[in-house]
JSON list of C-alpha atoms in Angstrom, two decimals:
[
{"chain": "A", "resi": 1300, "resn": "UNK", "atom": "CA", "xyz": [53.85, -50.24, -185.88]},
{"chain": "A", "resi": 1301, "resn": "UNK", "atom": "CA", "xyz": [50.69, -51.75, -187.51]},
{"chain": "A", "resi": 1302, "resn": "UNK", "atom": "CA", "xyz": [52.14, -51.29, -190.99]},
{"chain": "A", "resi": 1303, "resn": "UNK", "atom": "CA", "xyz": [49.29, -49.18, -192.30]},
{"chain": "A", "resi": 1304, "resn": "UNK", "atom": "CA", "xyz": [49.95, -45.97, -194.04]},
{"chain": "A", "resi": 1305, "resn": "UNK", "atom": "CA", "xyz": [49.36, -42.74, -192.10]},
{"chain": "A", "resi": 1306, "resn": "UNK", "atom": "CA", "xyz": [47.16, -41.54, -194.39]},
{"chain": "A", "resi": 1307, "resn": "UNK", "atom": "CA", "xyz": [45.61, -43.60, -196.27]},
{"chain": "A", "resi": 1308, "resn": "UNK", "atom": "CA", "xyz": [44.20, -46.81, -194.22]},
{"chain": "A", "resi": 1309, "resn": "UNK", "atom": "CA", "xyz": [43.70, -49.55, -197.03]},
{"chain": "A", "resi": 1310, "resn": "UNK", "atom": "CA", "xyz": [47.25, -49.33, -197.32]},
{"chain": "A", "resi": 1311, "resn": "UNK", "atom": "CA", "xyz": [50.02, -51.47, -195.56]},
{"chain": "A", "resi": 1312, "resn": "UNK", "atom": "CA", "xyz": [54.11, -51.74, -196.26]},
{"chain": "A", "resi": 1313, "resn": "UNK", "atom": "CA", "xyz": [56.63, -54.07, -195.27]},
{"chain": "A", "resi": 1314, "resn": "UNK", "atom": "CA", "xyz": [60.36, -54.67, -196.16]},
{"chain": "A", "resi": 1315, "resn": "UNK", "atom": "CA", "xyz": [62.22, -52.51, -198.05]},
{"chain": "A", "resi": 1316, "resn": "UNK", "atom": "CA", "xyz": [59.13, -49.95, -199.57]},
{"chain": "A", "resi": 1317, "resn": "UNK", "atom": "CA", "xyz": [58.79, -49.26, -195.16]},
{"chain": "A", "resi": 1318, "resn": "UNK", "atom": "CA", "xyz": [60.08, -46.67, -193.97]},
{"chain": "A", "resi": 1319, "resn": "UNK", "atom": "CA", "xyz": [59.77, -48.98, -190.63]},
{"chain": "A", "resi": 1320, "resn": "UNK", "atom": "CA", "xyz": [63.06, -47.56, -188.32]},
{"chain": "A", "resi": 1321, "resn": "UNK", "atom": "CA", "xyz": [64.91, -50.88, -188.35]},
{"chain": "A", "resi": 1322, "resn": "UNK", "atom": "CA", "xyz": [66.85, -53.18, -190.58]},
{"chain": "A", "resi": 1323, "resn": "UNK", "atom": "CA", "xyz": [65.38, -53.69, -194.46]},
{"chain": "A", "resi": 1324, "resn": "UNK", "atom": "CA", "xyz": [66.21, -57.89, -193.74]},
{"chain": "A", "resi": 1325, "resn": "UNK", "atom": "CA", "xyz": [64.64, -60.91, -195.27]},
{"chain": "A", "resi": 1326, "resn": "UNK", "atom": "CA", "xyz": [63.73, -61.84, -191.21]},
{"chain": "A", "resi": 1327, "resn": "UNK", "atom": "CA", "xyz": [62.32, -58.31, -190.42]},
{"chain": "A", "resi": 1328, "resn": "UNK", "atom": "CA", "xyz": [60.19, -58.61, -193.43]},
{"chain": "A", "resi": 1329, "resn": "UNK", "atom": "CA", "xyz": [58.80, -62.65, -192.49]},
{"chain": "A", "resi": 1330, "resn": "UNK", "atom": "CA", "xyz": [57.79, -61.11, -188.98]},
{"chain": "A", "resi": 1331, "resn": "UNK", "atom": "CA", "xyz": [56.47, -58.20, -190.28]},
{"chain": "A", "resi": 1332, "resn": "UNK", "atom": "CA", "xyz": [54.48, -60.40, -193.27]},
{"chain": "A", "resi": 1333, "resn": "UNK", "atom": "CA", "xyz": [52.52, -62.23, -190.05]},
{"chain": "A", "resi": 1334, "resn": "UNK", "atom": "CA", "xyz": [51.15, -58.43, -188.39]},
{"chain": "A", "resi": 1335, "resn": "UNK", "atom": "CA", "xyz": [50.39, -57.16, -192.52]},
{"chain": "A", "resi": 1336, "resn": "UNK", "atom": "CA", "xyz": [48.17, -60.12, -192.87]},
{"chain": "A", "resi": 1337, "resn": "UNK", "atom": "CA", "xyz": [46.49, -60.29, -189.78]},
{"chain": "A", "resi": 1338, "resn": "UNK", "atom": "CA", "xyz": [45.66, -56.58, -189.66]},
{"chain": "A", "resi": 1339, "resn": "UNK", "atom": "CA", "xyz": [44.53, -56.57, -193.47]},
{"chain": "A", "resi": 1340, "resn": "UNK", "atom": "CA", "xyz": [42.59, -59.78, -193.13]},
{"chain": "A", "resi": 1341, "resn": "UNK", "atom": "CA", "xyz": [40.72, -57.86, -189.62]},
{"chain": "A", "resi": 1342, "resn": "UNK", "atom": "CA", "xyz": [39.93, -54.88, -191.74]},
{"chain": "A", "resi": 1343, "resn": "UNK", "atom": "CA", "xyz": [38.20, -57.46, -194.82]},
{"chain": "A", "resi": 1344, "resn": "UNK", "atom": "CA", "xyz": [36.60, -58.64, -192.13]},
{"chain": "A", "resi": 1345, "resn": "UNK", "atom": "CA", "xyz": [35.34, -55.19, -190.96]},
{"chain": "A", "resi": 1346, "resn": "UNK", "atom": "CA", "xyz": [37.42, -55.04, -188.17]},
{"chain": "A", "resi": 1347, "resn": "UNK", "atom": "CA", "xyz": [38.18, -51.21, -186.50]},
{"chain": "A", "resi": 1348, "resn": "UNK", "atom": "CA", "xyz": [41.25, -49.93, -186.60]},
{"chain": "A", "resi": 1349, "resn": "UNK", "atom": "CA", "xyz": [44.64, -52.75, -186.88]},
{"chain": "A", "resi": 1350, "resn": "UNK", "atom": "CA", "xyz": [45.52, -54.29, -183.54]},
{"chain": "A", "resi": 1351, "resn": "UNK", "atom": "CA", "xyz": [48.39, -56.25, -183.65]},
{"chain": "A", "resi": 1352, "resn": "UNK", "atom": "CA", "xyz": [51.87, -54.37, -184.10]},
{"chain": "A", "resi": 1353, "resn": "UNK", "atom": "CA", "xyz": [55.32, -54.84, -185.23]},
{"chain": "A", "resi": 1354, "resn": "UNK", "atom": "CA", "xyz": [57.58, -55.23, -182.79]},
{"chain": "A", "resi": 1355, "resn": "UNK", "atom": "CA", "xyz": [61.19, -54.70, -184.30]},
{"chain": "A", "resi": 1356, "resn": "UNK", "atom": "CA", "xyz": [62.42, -57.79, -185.06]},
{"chain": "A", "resi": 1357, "resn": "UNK", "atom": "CA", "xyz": [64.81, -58.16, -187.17]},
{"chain": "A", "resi": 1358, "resn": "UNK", "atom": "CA", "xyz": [68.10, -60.71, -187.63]},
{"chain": "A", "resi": 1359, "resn": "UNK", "atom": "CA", "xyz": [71.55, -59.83, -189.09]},
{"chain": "A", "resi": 1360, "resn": "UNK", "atom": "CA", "xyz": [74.14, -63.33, -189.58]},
{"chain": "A", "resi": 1361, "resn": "UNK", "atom": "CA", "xyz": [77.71, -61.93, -189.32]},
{"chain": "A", "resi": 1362, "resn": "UNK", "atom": "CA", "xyz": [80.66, -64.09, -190.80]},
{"chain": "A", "resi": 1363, "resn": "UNK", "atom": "CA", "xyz": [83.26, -63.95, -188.15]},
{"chain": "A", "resi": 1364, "resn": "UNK", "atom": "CA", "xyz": [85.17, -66.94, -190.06]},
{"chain": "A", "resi": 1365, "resn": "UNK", "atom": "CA", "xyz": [85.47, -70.08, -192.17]},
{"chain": "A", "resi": 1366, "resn": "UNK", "atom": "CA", "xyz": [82.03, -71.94, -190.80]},
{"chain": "A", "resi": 1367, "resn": "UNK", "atom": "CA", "xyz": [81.45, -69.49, -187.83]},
{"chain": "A", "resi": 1368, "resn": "UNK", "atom": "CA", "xyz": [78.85, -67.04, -187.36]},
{"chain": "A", "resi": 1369, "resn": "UNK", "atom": "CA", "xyz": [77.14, -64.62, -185.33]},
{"chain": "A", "resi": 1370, "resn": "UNK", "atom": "CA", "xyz": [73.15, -64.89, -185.69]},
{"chain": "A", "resi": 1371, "resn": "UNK", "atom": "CA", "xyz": [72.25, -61.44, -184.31]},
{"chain": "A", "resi": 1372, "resn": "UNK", "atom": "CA", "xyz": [68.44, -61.49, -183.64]},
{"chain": "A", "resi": 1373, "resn": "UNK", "atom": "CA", "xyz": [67.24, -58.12, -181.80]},
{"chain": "A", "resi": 1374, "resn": "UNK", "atom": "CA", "xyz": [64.58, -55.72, -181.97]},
{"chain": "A", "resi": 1375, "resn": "UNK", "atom": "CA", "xyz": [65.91, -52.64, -184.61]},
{"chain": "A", "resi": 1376, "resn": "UNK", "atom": "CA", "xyz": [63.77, -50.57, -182.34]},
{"chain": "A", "resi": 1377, "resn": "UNK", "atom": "CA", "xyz": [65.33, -50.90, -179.34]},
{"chain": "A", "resi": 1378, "resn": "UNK", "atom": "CA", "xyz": [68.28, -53.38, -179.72]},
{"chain": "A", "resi": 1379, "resn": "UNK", "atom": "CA", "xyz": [67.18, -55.66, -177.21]},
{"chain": "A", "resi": 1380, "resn": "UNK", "atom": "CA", "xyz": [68.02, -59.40, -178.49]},
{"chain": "A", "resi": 1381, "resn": "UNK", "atom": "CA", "xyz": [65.20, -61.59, -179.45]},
{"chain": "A", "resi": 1382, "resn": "UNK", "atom": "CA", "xyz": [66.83, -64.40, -179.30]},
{"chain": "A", "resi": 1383, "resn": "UNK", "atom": "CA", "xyz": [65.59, -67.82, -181.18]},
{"chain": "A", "resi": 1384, "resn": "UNK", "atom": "CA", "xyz": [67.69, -70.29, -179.70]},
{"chain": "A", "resi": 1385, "resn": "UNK", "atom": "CA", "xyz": [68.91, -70.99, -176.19]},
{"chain": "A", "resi": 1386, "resn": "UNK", "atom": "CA", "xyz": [72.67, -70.42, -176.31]},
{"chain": "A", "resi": 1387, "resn": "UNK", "atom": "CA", "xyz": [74.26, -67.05, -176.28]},
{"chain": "A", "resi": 1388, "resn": "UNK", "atom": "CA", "xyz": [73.76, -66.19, -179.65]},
{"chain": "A", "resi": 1389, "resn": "UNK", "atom": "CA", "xyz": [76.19, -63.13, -179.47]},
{"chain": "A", "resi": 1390, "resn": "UNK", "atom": "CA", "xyz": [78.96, -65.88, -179.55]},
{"chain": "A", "resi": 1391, "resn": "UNK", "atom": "CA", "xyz": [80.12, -67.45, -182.83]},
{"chain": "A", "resi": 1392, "resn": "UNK", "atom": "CA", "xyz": [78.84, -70.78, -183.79]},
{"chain": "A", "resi": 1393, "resn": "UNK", "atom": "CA", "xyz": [79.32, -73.25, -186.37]},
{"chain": "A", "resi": 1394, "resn": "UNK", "atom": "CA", "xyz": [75.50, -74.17, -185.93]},
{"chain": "A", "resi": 1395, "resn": "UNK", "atom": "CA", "xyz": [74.27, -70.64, -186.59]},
{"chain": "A", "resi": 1396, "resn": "UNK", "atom": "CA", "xyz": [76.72, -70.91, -189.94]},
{"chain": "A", "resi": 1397, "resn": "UNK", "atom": "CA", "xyz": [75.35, -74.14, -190.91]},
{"chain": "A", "resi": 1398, "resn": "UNK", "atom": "CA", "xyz": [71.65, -72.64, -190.18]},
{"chain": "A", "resi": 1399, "resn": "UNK", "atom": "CA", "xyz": [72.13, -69.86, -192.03]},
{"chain": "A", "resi": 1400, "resn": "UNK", "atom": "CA", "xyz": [74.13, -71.58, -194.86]},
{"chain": "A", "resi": 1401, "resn": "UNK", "atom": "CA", "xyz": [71.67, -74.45, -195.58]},
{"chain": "A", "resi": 1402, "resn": "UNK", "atom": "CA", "xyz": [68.26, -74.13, -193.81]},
{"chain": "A", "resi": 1403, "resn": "UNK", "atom": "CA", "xyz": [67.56, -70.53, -194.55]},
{"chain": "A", "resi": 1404, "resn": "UNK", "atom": "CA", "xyz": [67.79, -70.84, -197.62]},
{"chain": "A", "resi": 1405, "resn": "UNK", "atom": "CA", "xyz": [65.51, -73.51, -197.41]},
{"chain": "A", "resi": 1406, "resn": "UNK", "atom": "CA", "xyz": [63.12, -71.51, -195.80]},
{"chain": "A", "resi": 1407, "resn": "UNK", "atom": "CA", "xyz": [63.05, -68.40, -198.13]},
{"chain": "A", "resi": 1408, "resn": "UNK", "atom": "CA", "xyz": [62.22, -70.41, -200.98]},
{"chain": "A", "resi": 1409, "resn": "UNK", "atom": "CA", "xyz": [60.09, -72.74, -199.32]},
{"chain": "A", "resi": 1410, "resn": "UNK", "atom": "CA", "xyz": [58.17, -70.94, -197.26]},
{"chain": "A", "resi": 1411, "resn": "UNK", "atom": "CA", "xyz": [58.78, -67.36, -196.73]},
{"chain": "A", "resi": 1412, "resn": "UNK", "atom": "CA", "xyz": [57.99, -66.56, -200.56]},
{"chain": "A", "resi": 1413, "resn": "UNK", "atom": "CA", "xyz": [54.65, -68.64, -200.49]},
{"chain": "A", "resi": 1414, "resn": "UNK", "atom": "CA", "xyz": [53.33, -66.46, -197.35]},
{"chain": "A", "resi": 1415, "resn": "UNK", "atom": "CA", "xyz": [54.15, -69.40, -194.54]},
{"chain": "A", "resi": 1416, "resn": "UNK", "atom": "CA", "xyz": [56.95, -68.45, -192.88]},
{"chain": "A", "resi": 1417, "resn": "UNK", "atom": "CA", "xyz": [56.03, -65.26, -190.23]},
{"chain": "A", "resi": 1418, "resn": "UNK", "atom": "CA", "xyz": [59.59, -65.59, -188.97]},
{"chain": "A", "resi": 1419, "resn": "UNK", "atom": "CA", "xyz": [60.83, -67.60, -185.92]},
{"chain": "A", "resi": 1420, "resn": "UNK", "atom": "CA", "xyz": [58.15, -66.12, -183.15]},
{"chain": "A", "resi": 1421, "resn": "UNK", "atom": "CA", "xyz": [56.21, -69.20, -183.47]},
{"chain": "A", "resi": 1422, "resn": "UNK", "atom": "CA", "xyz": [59.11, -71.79, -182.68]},
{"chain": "A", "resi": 1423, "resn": "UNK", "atom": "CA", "xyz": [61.12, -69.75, -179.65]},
{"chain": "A", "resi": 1424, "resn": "UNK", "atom": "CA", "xyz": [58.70, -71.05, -177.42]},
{"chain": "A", "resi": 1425, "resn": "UNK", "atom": "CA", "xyz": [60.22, -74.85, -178.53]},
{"chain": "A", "resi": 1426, "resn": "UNK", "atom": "CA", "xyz": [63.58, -73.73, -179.19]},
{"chain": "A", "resi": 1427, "resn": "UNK", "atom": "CA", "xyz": [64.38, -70.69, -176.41]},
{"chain": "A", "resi": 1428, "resn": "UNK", "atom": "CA", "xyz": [61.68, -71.54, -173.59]},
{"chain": "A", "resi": 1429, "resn": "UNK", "atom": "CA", "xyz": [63.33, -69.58, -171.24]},
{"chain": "A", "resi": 1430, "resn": "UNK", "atom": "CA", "xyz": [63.03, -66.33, -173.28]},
{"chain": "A", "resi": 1431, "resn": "UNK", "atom": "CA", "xyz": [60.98, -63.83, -171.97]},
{"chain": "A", "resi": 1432, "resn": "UNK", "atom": "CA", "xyz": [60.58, -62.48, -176.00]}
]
């Protein structure tokens, strides 16, 4: 999805006001801020037609106990994990709790709200080398 309307092509939604097929999340709507901008800032720039697309992502944290956590990251499209971080992430972990707990957090207010957080795309290379997302 390129996140323009159907209609009416100076438009573009993300988050909650898209009717996108996948989880309304804080993490779907980072990764989907990075394809708004870049195919809004193509068309400024006279650009055809928006060529970069959404791919899914999106990222549920589920409380399985006191400190412990499951960081679900997976594409709402297809369900395939898009995993940030090289350990099974379908496994509780105290370091997903403490992630999302304190450096999320972080990160929404720091970051994701001024337009410089696109999600964690650009760090699984660094963190997850061995994923083929």
């Amino acid at each position: 999805a390129t996140l323009q309307h159907n209609k009416f092509s100076n438009i573009y939604a993300l988050g909650d006001c898209s009717s996108l097929p996948t989880s309304k999340t804080a993490a779907a709507a980072a990764a989907q801020s990075k394809v708004l901008k870049q195919n809004l800032l193509s068309q400024i720039r006279g650009g055809n037609s928006p060529s970069v697309e959404y791919n899914g992502y999106t990222s549920c944290p589920l409380v399985t106990g006191k400190h412990k956590l499951v960081l679900a990251e997976f594409s709402g499209y297809t369900g395939t994990p898009h995993e940030t971080f090289f350990f099974n992430q379908a496994k509780e972990h105290a370091f997903s709790y403490w992630l999302t707990a304190d450096v999320l957090p972080e990160i929404y207010w720091n970051s994701m709200l001024k337009g410089t957080w696109n999600g964690p795309s650009s760090i699984r290379k660094l963190t997850n080398p061995t994923s083929i997302n």
